[in-house]
CSV table of C-alpha atoms in Angstrom, one decimal:
chain,number,residue,atom,x,y,z
F,4,MET,CA,-19.9,-14.1,-5.7
F,5,ASP,CA,-19.2,-15.9,-9.0
F,6,GLU,CA,-18.4,-19.4,-7.8
F,7,MET,CA,-16.8,-20.5,-11.0
F,8,LYS,CA,-14.3,-17.6,-10.8
F,9,LEU,CA,-13.6,-18.3,-7.2
F,10,LYS,CA,-13.0,-21.9,-7.9
F,11,THR,CA,-10.5,-21.0,-10.6
F,12,LEU,CA,-8.7,-18.6,-8.2
F,13,GLN,CA,-8.6,-21.3,-5.5
F,14,THR,CA,-7.0,-23.7,-8.0
F,15,TRP,CA,-4.4,-21.1,-9.1
F,16,VAL,CA,-3.5,-20.3,-5.6
F,17,ARG,CA,-3.1,-23.9,-4.7
F,18,GLU,CA,-0.9,-24.5,-7.7
F,19,ALA,CA,1.2,-21.3,-7.2
F,20,ARG,CA,4.9,-21.6,-6.2
F,21,ARG,CA,5.9,-18.0,-7.0
F,22,LEU,CA,2.8,-16.0,-6.1
F,23,VAL,CA,3.2,-12.2,-6.0
F,24,PHE,CA,0.5,-10.0,-4.5
F,25,PHE,CA,0.2,-6.3,-5.6
F,26,GLY,CA,-2.1,-4.4,-3.2
F,27,GLY,CA,-3.5,-0.9,-2.7
F,28,ALA,CA,-5.6,1.0,-0.2
F,29,GLY,CA,-8.5,-1.5,-0.4
F,30,VAL,CA,-6.3,-4.0,1.4
F,31,SER,CA,-6.3,-1.9,4.5
F,32,THR,CA,-9.9,-0.5,4.5
F,33,GLU,CA,-11.0,-3.7,6.2
F,34,SER,CA,-8.6,-2.8,9.1
F,35,GLY,CA,-10.5,0.5,9.5
F,36,ILE,CA,-8.1,2.7,7.4
F,37,PRO,CA,-10.0,4.8,4.9
F,38,ASP,CA,-8.7,4.8,1.3
F,39,PHE,CA,-8.1,8.0,-0.7
F,40,ARG,CA,-10.5,7.6,-3.6
F,41,GLY,CA,-13.5,5.8,-2.1
F,42,VAL,CA,-16.8,7.4,-1.3
F,43,ASP,CA,-15.6,8.2,2.3
F,44,GLY,CA,-11.9,8.6,1.3
F,45,LEU,CA,-9.6,11.6,1.8
F,46,TYR,CA,-10.3,13.0,-1.7
F,47,HIS,CA,-14.0,13.3,-1.0
F,48,GLN,CA,-13.6,15.1,2.3
F,49,LYS,CA,-13.6,18.9,2.6
F,50,PHE,CA,-10.4,20.6,3.5
F,51,ARG,CA,-9.2,24.1,3.1
F,52,GLU,CA,-6.8,22.8,0.5
F,53,PRO,CA,-6.8,19.6,-1.6
F,54,PRO,CA,-5.2,16.6,0.1
F,55,GLU,CA,-2.9,16.3,-3.0
F,56,THR,CA,-1.6,19.7,-2.2
F,57,ILE,CA,-1.1,19.2,1.6
F,58,ILE,CA,0.8,16.0,1.2
F,59,SER,CA,3.2,17.3,-1.5
F,60,HIS,CA,6.9,17.9,-0.9
F,61,SER,CA,6.7,21.6,-1.5
F,62,TYR,CA,3.8,22.0,0.9
F,63,TYR,CA,5.7,20.0,3.5
F,64,LEU,CA,8.6,22.5,3.2
F,65,ARG,CA,6.4,25.6,3.1
F,66,ASN,CA,3.7,24.8,5.7
F,67,PRO,CA,5.1,22.1,8.1
F,68,GLU,CA,2.5,22.9,10.8
F,69,THR,CA,-0.5,22.2,8.6
F,70,PHE,CA,1.3,19.3,6.8
F,71,PHE,CA,2.0,17.5,10.1
F,72,GLU,CA,-1.5,18.2,11.5
F,73,PHE,CA,-3.1,16.6,8.4
F,74,TYR,CA,-0.6,13.7,8.5
F,75,ARG,CA,-1.2,12.9,12.1
F,76,THR,CA,-5.0,13.1,12.0
F,77,ARG,CA,-5.6,11.7,8.5
F,78,MET,CA,-2.8,9.3,7.6
F,79,LEU,CA,-1.7,7.7,10.9
F,80,TYR,CA,-3.7,4.7,12.3
F,81,PRO,CA,-1.3,3.3,15.0
F,82,ASN,CA,-4.0,1.1,16.5
F,83,ALA,CA,-5.0,-0.6,13.2
F,84,LYS,CA,-4.6,-4.4,13.1
F,85,PRO,CA,-3.9,-6.8,10.2
F,86,ASN,CA,-7.0,-8.4,8.6
F,87,ILE,CA,-7.7,-11.7,6.8
F,88,VAL,CA,-5.8,-10.5,3.7
F,89,HIS,CA,-2.6,-9.6,5.5
F,90,GLU,CA,-2.8,-12.8,7.6
F,91,LYS,CA,-3.4,-15.1,4.6
F,92,LEU,CA,-0.5,-13.6,2.6
F,93,ALA,CA,1.8,-14.0,5.6
F,94,ALA,CA,0.7,-17.7,5.9
F,95,TRP,CA,1.4,-18.3,2.1
F,96,GLU,CA,4.9,-16.8,2.5
F,97,GLN,CA,5.5,-19.2,5.5
F,98,GLU,CA,4.3,-22.1,3.3
F,99,GLY,CA,6.8,-21.1,0.6
F,100,ARG,CA,4.3,-20.3,-2.1
F,101,LEU,CA,4.4,-16.5,-1.9
F,102,LEU,CA,7.4,-14.8,-3.4
F,103,ALA,CA,6.6,-11.2,-2.4
F,104,VAL,CA,4.1,-8.5,-1.5
F,105,VAL,CA,4.2,-5.3,-3.4
F,106,THR,CA,2.1,-2.6,-1.6
F,107,GLN,CA,1.1,1.0,-2.2
F,108,ASN,CA,0.2,1.2,1.5
F,109,ILE,CA,2.3,2.9,4.1
F,110,ASP,CA,0.7,1.4,7.3
F,111,GLY,CA,3.1,-1.6,7.8
F,112,LEU,CA,0.2,-4.0,8.4
F,113,HIS,CA,1.8,-6.7,6.1
F,114,GLN,CA,4.8,-6.8,8.4
F,115,ALA,CA,2.6,-6.7,11.5
F,116,ALA,CA,0.9,-9.9,10.2
F,117,GLY,CA,4.3,-11.6,9.7
F,118,SER,CA,5.2,-10.9,6.0
F,119,ARG,CA,8.9,-10.4,5.4
F,120,ALA,CA,9.3,-10.0,1.6
F,121,VAL,CA,7.4,-6.7,1.3
F,122,TYR,CA,8.2,-3.9,-1.2
F,123,GLU,CA,6.6,-0.7,0.1
F,124,LEU,CA,6.4,1.5,-3.0
F,125,HIS,CA,5.2,4.6,-1.1
F,126,GLY,CA,7.3,4.1,2.1
F,127,SER,CA,6.2,3.5,5.6
F,128,VAL,CA,4.9,5.5,8.6
F,129,HIS,CA,7.0,3.3,10.8
F,130,ARG,CA,10.3,4.8,9.5
F,131,ASN,CA,11.1,8.4,10.3
F,132,THR,CA,14.4,10.2,9.7
F,133,CYS,CA,15.9,13.5,10.9
F,134,GLN,CA,16.7,15.5,7.8
F,135,LYS,CA,19.7,17.1,9.5
F,136,CYS,CA,21.6,14.3,11.2
F,137,GLY,CA,20.0,11.1,9.9
F,138,ALA,CA,18.7,9.8,13.3
F,139,ARG,CA,16.0,7.3,12.9
F,140,TYR,CA,12.7,7.1,14.8
F,141,THR,CA,9.9,4.5,15.1
F,142,LEU,CA,6.3,5.6,14.7
F,143,GLU,CA,5.8,5.4,18.5
F,144,GLU,CA,8.9,7.7,19.0
F,145,PHE,CA,7.8,10.0,16.2
F,146,LEU,CA,4.5,10.7,18.0
F,147,THR,CA,6.4,12.1,21.0
F,148,LEU,CA,8.6,14.6,19.0
F,149,GLY,CA,6.1,17.5,19.0
F,150,ASP,CA,3.7,19.1,16.5
F,151,VAL,CA,6.4,19.7,14.0
F,152,PRO,CA,8.7,16.7,15.0
F,153,LYS,CA,12.1,17.7,16.2
F,154,CYS,CA,15.1,15.4,16.4
F,155,ARG,CA,16.2,14.6,20.0
F,156,VAL,CA,19.8,14.5,18.8
F,157,CYS,CA,20.2,17.7,16.9
F,158,GLY,CA,16.9,19.5,16.8
F,159,GLY,CA,16.5,19.0,13.0
F,160,ARG,CA,13.1,18.3,11.5
F,161,VAL,CA,12.1,14.6,11.4
F,162,LYS,CA,10.4,13.5,8.1
F,163,PRO,CA,8.3,10.4,7.7
F,164,ASP,CA,9.6,7.9,5.2
F,165,VAL,CA,6.5,8.2,3.0
F,166,VAL,CA,6.6,9.3,-0.7
F,167,LEU,CA,4.9,12.6,-1.0
F,168,TYR,CA,3.6,14.1,-4.2
F,169,GLU,CA,6.5,15.6,-6.2
F,170,GLU,CA,8.8,12.9,-4.8
F,171,SER,CA,10.2,9.9,-6.7
F,172,LEU,CA,9.8,6.3,-5.7
F,173,ASP,CA,12.8,4.6,-4.2
F,174,GLN,CA,14.7,3.0,-7.0
F,175,ALA,CA,15.9,-0.1,-5.1
F,176,THR,CA,12.2,-0.8,-4.1
F,177,ILE,CA,11.1,-0.5,-7.7
F,178,ILE,CA,13.8,-2.8,-8.9
F,179,GLY,CA,12.9,-5.4,-6.3
F,180,ALA,CA,9.2,-5.2,-7.0
F,181,VAL,CA,9.5,-5.4,-10.7
F,182,ASP,CA,11.9,-8.3,-10.5
F,183,ALA,CA,9.4,-10.2,-8.3
F,184,ILE,CA,6.5,-9.5,-10.7
F,185,ARG,CA,8.6,-10.8,-13.6
F,186,ARG,CA,9.3,-14.0,-11.8
F,187,ALA,CA,5.7,-14.6,-10.6
F,188,ASP,CA,3.7,-17.6,-11.7
F,189,LEU,CA,0.5,-16.0,-10.3
F,190,LEU,CA,0.0,-12.2,-9.9
F,191,ILE,CA,-2.9,-11.1,-7.7
F,192,VAL,CA,-3.7,-7.4,-7.9
F,193,ALA,CA,-6.2,-6.3,-5.3
F,194,GLY,CA,-7.7,-3.3,-3.6
F,195,THR,CA,-6.3,-0.7,-6.0
F,196,SER,CA,-7.9,1.6,-8.6
F,197,LEU,CA,-4.8,1.3,-10.8
F,198,THR,CA,-4.9,5.0,-11.6
F,199,VAL,CA,-1.6,5.9,-9.8
F,200,TYR,CA,1.5,5.8,-12.0
F,201,PRO,CA,4.2,4.5,-12.2
F,202,ALA,CA,2.8,1.8,-9.9
F,203,ALA,CA,-0.1,0.8,-12.1
F,204,ALA,CA,2.3,0.2,-15.0
F,205,PHE,CA,4.0,-2.6,-13.0
F,206,LEU,CA,1.3,-5.0,-14.2
F,207,ASP,CA,2.9,-4.8,-17.7
F,208,GLU,CA,6.0,-6.5,-16.4
F,209,TYR,CA,4.1,-9.7,-15.6
F,210,PRO,CA,4.9,-12.3,-18.4
F,211,GLY,CA,2.4,-15.0,-17.4
F,212,ASN,CA,-1.2,-15.8,-18.0
F,213,ARG,CA,-2.5,-15.8,-14.5
F,214,LEU,CA,-3.2,-12.2,-13.7
F,215,VAL,CA,-6.0,-11.8,-11.2
F,216,LEU,CA,-7.7,-8.4,-10.4
F,217,ILE,CA,-9.8,-8.2,-7.3
F,218,ASN,CA,-11.5,-4.8,-6.7
F,219,LYS,CA,-15.0,-3.7,-5.7
F,220,THR,CA,-15.1,-1.4,-8.7
F,221,VAL,CA,-14.0,-1.6,-12.3
F,222,THR,CA,-10.4,-0.5,-13.0
F,223,PRO,CA,-8.7,0.8,-16.2
F,224,ARG,CA,-6.7,-2.4,-16.4
F,225,ASP,CA,-9.6,-5.0,-16.2
F,226,ASP,CA,-9.2,-5.7,-19.9
F,227,ILE,CA,-5.7,-7.2,-19.4
F,228,ALA,CA,-6.6,-9.5,-16.6
F,229,ASN,CA,-7.1,-13.3,-17.0
F,230,LEU,CA,-9.5,-13.3,-14.1
F,231,THR,CA,-11.5,-10.4,-12.6
F,232,LEU,CA,-13.5,-10.4,-9.4
F,233,HIS,CA,-15.5,-7.3,-8.3
F,234,GLU,CA,-15.9,-8.4,-4.7
F,235,SER,CA,-14.9,-7.5,-1.2
F,236,LEU,CA,-11.3,-8.6,-0.5
F,237,GLY,CA,-12.2,-9.9,2.9
F,238,GLU,CA,-14.9,-12.2,1.4
F,239,VAL,CA,-12.6,-13.5,-1.3
F,240,PHE,CA,-9.6,-14.2,1.0
F,241,SER,CA,-11.7,-15.8,3.6
F,242,ARG,CA,-12.4,-18.5,1.0
F,243,LEU,CA,-8.8,-19.0,-0.2
C-alpha cells in the first residue's frame, strides 16, 4: 500500500466534517456477497439467459418463476454481516463527521451496522410491496410467501423494492444523494467500477478538491480524483 497516499487520506478523514461515502458492490464483497462484474461475479457465471435480462422489469412481468428463482438464489444473502467498512462509516456518523452514505447496494448492511443517513440508489431487499394492495413485507416475511411471493392480504404479487433494469431510480433518493454530495467537504468513492449510469455521473456534482477513489481496479473516472488507491477496501478502512 502507498503509505503517503494512506497518510493523506487519514488526514483528510480526520479533518472532515461533512464526509460523504459513495459505495458499490466492492463494499459488500468482504461480507461474502459477490459483485456483478468481478471475476467471480454474476456477469461471469453461466445462465440460460444473461443476468441483465433476468433482472429486468419486462422479464419480471413475463417470467416471474425464473425471475424469483434467480433473485432468491443469486441476490439474497440474509445471513451476511456488516464488515469493517460498514462499521467504520457508522462510527463516523455517530461522531458527527459523516453526512451521508450513498450506496448502489441493496443488502441493507449499512443500516445493519448502525448508519441512518443512507441513500439506497437501487433500493433494498428488506422492503417488499404487494403490487395490488400495497401491503409491506420485511425480507424475513418475503421469504415465507412462496416461490412467486403472494400477498397474505389480497393474494397479489409481492415485488422487492429493488431497481430492475428498465426501471428508473427513485427521484427523492437521487435528490437527497446529490444534495449530500454537493455539500461534502470530502467525498470517498469506493468499491464501484463507475460504469453504471446515472449513478457514476453523481461524482460530477462534487464541488470540492478532496475526491478519493478506492477500488482494486482502475475506473473510468480515476482521472478526476484528487487521490486514488487501488487497494482492498478492508485493508484501507482498517487503517482509518
